[in-house]
Coordinates of C-alpha atoms and ligand atoms in Angstrom, one line a residue:
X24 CA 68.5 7.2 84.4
X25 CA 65.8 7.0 86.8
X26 CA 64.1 4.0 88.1
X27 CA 61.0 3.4 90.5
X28 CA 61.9 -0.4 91.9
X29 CA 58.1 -1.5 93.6
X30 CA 58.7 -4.8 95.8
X31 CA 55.8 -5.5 98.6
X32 CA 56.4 -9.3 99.3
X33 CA 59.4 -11.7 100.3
X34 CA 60.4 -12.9 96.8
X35 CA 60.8 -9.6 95.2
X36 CA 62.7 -8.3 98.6
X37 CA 65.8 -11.1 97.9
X38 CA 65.6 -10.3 93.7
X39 CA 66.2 -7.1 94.2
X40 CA 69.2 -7.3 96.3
X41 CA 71.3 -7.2 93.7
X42 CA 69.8 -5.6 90.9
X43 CA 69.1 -2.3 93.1
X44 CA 73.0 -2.4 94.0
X45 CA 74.3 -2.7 90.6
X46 CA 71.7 0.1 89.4
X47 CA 72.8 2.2 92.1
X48 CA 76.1 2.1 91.0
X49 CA 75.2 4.3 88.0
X50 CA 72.0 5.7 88.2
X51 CA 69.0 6.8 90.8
X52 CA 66.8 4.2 92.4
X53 CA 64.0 4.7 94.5
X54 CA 62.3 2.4 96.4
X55 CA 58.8 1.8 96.5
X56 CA 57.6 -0.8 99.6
X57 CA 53.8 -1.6 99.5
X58 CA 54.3 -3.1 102.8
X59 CA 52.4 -6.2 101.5
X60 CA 54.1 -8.1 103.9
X61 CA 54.9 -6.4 107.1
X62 CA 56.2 -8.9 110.1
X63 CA 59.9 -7.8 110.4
X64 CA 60.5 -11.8 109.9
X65 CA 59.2 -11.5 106.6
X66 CA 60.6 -7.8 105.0
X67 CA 63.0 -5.8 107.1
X68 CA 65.2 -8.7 107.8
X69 CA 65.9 -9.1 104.2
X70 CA 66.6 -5.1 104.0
X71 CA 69.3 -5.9 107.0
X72 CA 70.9 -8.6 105.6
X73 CA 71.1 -7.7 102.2
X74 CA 71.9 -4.0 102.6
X75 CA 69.1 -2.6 100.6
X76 CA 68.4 0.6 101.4
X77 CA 65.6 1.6 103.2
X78 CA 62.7 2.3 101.0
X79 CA 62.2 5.6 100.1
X80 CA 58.2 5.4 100.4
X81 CA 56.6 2.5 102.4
X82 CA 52.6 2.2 101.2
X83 CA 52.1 0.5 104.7
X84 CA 49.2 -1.6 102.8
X85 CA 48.9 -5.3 104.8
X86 CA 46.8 -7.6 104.2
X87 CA 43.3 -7.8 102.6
X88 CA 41.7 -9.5 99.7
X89 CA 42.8 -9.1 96.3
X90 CA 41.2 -6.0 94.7
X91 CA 41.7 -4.3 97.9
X92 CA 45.6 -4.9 98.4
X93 CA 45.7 -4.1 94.4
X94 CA 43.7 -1.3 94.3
X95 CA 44.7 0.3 97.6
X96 CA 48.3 0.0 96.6
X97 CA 47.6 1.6 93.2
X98 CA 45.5 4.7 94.6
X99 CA 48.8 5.2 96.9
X100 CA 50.9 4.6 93.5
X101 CA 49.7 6.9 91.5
X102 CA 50.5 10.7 92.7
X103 CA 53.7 9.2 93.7
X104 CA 54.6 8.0 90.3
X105 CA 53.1 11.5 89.2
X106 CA 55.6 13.1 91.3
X107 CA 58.6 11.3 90.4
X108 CA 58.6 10.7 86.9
X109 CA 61.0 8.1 86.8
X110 CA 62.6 6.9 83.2
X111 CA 61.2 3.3 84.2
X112 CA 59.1 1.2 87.1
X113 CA 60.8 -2.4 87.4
X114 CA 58.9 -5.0 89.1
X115 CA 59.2 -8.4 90.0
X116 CA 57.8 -11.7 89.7
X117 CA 54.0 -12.1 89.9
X118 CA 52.2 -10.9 93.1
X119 CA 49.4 -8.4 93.8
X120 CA 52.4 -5.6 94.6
X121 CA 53.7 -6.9 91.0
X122 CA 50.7 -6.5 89.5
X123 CA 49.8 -2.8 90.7
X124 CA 53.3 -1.3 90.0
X125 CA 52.7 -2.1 86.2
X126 CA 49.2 -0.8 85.6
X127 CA 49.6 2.1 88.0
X128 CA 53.0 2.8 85.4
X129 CA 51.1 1.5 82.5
X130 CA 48.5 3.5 82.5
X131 CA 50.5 6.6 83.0
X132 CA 52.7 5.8 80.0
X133 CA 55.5 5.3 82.1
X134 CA 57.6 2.3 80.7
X135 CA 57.2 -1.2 82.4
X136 CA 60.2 -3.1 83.0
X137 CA 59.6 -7.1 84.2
X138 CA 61.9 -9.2 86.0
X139 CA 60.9 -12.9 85.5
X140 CA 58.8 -12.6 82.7
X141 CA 57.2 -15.1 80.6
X142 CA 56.8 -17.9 83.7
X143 CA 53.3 -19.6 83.5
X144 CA 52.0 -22.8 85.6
X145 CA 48.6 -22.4 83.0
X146 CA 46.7 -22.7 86.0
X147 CA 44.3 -19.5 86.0
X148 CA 43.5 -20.1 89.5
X149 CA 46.5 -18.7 90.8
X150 CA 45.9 -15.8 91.5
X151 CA 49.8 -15.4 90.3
X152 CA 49.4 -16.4 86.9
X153 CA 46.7 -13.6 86.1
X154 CA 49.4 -11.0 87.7
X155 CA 52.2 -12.9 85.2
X156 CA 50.4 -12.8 82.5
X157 CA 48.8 -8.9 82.9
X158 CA 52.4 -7.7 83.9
X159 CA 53.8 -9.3 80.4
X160 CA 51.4 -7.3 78.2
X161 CA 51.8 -4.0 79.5
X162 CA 55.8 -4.0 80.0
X163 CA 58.4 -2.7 77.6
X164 CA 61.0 -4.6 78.8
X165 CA 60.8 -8.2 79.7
X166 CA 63.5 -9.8 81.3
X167 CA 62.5 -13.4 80.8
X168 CA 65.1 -15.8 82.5
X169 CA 64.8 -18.7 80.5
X170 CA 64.3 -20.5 76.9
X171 CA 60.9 -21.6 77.9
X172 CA 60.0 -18.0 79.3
X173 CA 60.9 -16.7 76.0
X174 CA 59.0 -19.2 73.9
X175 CA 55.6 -18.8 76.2
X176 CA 56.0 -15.1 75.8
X177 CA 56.3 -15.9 72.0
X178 CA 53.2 -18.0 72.3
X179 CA 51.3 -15.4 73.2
X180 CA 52.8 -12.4 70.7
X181 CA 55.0 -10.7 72.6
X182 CA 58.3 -11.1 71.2
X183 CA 59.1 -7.2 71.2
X184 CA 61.4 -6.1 74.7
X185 CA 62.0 -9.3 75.5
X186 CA 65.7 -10.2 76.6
X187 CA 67.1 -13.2 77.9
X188 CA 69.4 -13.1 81.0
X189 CA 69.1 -15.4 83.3
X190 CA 67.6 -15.5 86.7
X191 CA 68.3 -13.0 89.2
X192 CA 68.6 -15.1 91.8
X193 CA 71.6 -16.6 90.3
X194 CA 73.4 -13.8 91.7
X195 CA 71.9 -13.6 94.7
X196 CA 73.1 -17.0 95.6
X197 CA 76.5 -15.8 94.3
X198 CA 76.0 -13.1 97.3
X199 CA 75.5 -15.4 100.3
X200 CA 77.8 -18.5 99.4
X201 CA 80.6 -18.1 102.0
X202 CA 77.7 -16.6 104.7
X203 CA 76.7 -20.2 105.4
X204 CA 76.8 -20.8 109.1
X205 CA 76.4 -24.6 110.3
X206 CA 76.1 -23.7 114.4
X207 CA 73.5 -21.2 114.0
X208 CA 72.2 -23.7 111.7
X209 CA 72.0 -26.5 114.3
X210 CA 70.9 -23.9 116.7
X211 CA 67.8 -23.0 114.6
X212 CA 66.6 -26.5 114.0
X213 CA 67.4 -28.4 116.8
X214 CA 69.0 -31.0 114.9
X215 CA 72.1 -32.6 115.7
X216 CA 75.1 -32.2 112.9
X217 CA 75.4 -34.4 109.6
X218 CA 71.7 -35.5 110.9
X219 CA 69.7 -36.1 107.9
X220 CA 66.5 -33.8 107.3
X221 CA 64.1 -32.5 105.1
X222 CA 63.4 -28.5 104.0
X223 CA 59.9 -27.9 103.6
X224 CA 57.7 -24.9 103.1
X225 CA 53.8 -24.7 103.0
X226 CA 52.1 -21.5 102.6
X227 CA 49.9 -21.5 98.9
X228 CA 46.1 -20.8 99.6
X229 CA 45.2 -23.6 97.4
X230 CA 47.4 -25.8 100.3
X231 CA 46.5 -24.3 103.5
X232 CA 43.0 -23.2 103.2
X233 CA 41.2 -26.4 102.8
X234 CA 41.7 -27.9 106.2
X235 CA 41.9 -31.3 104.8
X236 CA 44.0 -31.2 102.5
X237 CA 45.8 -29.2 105.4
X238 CA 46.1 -32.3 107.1
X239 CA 46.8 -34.1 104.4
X240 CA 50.1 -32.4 103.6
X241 CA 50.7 -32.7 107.5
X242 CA 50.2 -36.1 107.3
X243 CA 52.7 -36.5 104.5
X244 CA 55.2 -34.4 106.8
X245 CA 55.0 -37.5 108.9
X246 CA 56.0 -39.7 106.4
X247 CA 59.2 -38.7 105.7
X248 CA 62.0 -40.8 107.3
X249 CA 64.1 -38.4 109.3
X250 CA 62.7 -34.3 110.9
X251 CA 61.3 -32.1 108.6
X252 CA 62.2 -28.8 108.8
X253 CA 59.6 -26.1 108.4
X254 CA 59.9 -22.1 108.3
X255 CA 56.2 -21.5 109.0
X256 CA 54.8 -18.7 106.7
X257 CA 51.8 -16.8 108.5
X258 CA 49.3 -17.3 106.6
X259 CA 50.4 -21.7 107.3
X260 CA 50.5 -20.3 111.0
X261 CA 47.0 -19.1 111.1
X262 CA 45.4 -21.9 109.0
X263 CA 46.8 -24.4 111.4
X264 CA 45.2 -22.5 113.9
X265 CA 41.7 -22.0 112.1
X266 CA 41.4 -26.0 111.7
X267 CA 43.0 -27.0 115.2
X268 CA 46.1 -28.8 113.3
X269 CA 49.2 -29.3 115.5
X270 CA 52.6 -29.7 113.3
X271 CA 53.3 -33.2 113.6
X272 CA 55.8 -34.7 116.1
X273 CA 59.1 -34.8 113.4
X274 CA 58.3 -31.8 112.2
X275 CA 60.6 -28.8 113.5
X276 CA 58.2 -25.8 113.2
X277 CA 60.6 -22.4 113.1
X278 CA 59.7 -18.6 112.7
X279 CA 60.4 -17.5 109.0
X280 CA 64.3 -17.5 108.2
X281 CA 66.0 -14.8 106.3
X282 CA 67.6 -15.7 103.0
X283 CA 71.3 -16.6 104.0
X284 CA 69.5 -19.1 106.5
X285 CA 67.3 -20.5 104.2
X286 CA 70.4 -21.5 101.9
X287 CA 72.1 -22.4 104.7
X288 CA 69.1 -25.0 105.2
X289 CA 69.4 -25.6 101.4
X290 CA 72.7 -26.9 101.4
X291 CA 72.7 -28.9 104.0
X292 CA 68.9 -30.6 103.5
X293 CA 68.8 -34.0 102.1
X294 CA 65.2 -33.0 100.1
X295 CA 63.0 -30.3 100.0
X296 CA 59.3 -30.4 99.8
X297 CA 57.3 -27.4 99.5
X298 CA 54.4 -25.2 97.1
X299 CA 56.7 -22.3 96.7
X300 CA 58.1 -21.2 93.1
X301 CA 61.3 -19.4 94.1
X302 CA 62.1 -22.2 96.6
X303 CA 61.9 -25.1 94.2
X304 CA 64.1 -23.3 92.2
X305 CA 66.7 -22.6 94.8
X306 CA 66.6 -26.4 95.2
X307 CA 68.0 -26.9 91.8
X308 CA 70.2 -23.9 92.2
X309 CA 71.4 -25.6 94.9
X310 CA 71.4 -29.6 93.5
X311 CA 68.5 -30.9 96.0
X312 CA 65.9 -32.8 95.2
X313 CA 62.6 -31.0 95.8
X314 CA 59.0 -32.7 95.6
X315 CA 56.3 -30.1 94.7
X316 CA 53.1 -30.1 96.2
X317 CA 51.2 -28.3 93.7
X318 CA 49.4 -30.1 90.0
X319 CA 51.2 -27.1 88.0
X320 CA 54.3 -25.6 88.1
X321 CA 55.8 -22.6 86.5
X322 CA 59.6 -24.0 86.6
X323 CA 59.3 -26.8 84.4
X324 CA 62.6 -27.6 83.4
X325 CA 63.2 -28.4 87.1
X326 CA 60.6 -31.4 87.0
X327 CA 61.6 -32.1 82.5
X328 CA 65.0 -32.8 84.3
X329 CA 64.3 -35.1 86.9
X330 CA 65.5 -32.8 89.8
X331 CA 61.7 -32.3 90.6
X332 CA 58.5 -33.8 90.8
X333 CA 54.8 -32.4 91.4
X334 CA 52.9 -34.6 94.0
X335 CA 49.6 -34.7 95.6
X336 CA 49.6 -35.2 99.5
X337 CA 47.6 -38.2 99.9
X338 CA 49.9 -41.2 100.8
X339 CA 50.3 -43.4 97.7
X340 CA 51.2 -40.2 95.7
X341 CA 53.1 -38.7 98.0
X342 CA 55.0 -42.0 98.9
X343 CA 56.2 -42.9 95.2
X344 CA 57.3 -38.8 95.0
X345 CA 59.4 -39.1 97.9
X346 CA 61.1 -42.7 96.7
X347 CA 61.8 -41.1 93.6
X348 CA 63.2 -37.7 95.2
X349 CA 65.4 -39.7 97.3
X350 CA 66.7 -42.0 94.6
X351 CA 70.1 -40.9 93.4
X352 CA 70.0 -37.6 92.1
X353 CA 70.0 -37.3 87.7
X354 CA 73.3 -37.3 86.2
X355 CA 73.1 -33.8 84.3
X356 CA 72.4 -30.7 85.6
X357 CA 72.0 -28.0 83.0
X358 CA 72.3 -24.3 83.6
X359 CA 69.1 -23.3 83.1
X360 CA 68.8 -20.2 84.8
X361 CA 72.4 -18.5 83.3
X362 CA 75.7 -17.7 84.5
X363 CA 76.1 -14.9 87.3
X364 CA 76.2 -10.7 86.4
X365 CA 72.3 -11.1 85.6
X366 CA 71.4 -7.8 87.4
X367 CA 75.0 -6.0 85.2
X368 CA 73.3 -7.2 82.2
X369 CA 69.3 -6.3 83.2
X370 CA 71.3 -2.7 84.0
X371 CA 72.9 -2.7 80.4
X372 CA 69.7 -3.4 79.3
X373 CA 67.3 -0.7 80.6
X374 CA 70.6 1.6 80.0
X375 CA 70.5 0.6 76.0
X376 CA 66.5 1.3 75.0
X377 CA 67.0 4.9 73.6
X378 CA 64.8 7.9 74.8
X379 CA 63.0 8.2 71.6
X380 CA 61.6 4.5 72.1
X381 CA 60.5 5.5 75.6
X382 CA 58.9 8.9 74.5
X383 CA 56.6 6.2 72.6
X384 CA 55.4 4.0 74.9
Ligands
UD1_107 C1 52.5 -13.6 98.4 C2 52.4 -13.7 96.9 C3 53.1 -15.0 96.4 C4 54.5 -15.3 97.1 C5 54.3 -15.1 98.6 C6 55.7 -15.2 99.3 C7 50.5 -12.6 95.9 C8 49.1 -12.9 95.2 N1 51.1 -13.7 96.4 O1 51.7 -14.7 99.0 O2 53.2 -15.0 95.0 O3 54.9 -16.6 96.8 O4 53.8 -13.8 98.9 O5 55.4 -15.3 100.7 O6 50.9 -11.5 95.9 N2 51.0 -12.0 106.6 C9 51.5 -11.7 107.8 N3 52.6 -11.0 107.9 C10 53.3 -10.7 106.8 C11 52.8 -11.0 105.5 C12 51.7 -11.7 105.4 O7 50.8 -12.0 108.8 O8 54.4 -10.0 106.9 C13 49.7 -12.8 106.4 C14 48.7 -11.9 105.7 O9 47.9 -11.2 106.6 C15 47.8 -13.0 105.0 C16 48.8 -14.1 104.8 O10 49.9 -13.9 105.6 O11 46.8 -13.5 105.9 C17 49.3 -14.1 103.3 O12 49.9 -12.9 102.9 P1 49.6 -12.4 101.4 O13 50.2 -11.1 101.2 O14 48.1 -12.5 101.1 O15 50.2 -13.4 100.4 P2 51.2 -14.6 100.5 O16 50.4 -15.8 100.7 O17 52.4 -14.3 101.4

């Protein structure tokens, strides 16, 4: 079997970790980098410290608005799909590089396989719930990694290809426990050890490119009761600079951390705050509360059980979310996201759809 993997941005970088090693095991991968994200801080470190191989082709695309990352990346797609002829294209998740894999593959009728399918915040301003929703109608396989992933994917008609597994990044945290290091830890934050703190990441457009609501999430920074410790994303970096916003004094502003120093952070955080999807989740990977500065959320058995909460930035909101957060955590902690081997069984899984199925698509 032959599979084209296309990853371009952070997420899909740590979810395939694992999946491209137990593909490799039996089949051939190659590796498709759109070079959506680029800083070394932000891509190669993940390569290094996961050991996935180098990408075969790198689409060097950057930034730029949306139809012009998508379509760039798909004109650059195309001839090399052409050439290859793989058996399948597995993507990731639900950005722009996400979203051009799948058309450029759908529309040369080679098969689509989806790794976190069926996730939807039903907020159609995200410019990631278009790509989720696109990517599920045009793949032949969905990996969905969830109950409610399955029934939203039912919801709309698609019930054909889809397969329950888990979450991927359950194995990936299987990867790094043992990795964790507490004095490179305290090194990186500044903080002293067993000292209380907060994890937070910022970088949604909806967050960062108002500048005040900018300084309204800053603001709320500054009202949590111990330092806050924030990886700053590039495109926080440059809105902070646009609107002339300092971090606030608590706040511990560090470059972008790889992955075994972000669960590092995890584990020893007393609450996370943040706008990211994968992050929140790690939270409850990781039993920490998380407070969620978004109105939607694509995880919602996270917030249904109480390890969660969506908040607004402005004070009273933002206050009672952060009471609540640091309130004893819930009793019960269900495994919603699976037991570990989810990449064995997503391999099992593109290994099992016969040839004849495939020469229909
Ligand atoms: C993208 C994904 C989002 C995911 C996030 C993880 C889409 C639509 N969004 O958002 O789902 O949660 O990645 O980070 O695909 N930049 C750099 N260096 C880099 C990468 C980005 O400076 O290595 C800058 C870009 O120039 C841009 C900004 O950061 O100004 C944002 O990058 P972009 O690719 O637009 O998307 P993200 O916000 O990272």
């Amino acid at each position: 079997m032959k599979v084209v993997t296309i990853v371009g941005a952070r997420p899909e970088f740590i979810m395939t970790a694992p999946l491209s090693r137990a593909l490799r095991a039996r089949h051939t991968e190659l590796l498709i980098h759109t070079g959506q994200h680029y800083d070394d801080k932000m891509s190669a470190v993940f390569f290094e410290e996961f050991g996935i191989p180098q990408p075969d082709y790198n689409l060097h695309i950057g930034s730029g608005t949306h139809a012009d990352q998508t379509g760039t990346m798909m004109m650059r797609l195309e001839p090399l799909l052409m050439g290859e002829q793989p058996d399948w294209v597995l993507v990731y998740g639900d950005t722009n590089s996400t979203l051009a894999g799948a058309l450029c593959a759908a529309k040369l009728n080679i098969p689509v396989a989806h790794v976190e399918a069926g996730l939807r915040s039903f907020d159609r301003k995200m410019p990631e719930e278009t790509n989720r929703v696109v990517v599920d109608h045009i793949s032949t396989l969905l990996f969905a990694p969830t109950d409610i992933a399955v029934a939203n994917l039912q919801r709309e008609g698609i019930t054909a290809g889809v397969r329950q597994v888990g979450d991927v990044r359950v194995d990936v945290f299987r990867d790094v426990a043992g990795r964790v290091n507490i004095p490179s830890l305290l090194t990186m934050t500044g903080l002293t050890e067993g000292e209380p703190f907060a994890l937070a990441t910022i970088h949604r457009p909806s967050n960062t490119d108002e500048p005040c609501r900018l300084r309204q999430i800053m603001d709320a920074l500054s009202r949590v009761p111990f330092p806050v410790v924030l990886p700053v994303h590039p495109r926080l970096r440059k809105a902070l600079d646009a609107a002339g916003l300092e971090l606030p004094a608590q706040v511990h502003g560090i470059e972008p951390v790889g992955f075994t120093q972000m669960a590092a952070l995890l584990n020893a955080c007393r609450v996370v705050i943040t706008d990211s999807g994968g992050l929140q989740k790690e939270a409850y990977l990781m039993r920490r509360p998380a407070i969620t500065l978004r109105d939607t959320t694509e995880w919602v058995e996270t917030v249904q059980s109480g390890w969660n909460r969506l908040s607004e930035p402005d004070a009273s909101a933002f206050d009672a979310a952060l009471d609540q957060a640091l309130a004893p955590a819930p009793a019960t902690h269900p495994a919603f996201y699976g037991e570990p081997g989810v990449s064995e069984r997503i391999c099992a899984e593109l290994e099992a759809i016969p040839q004849a199925i495939l020469e229909r698509v």
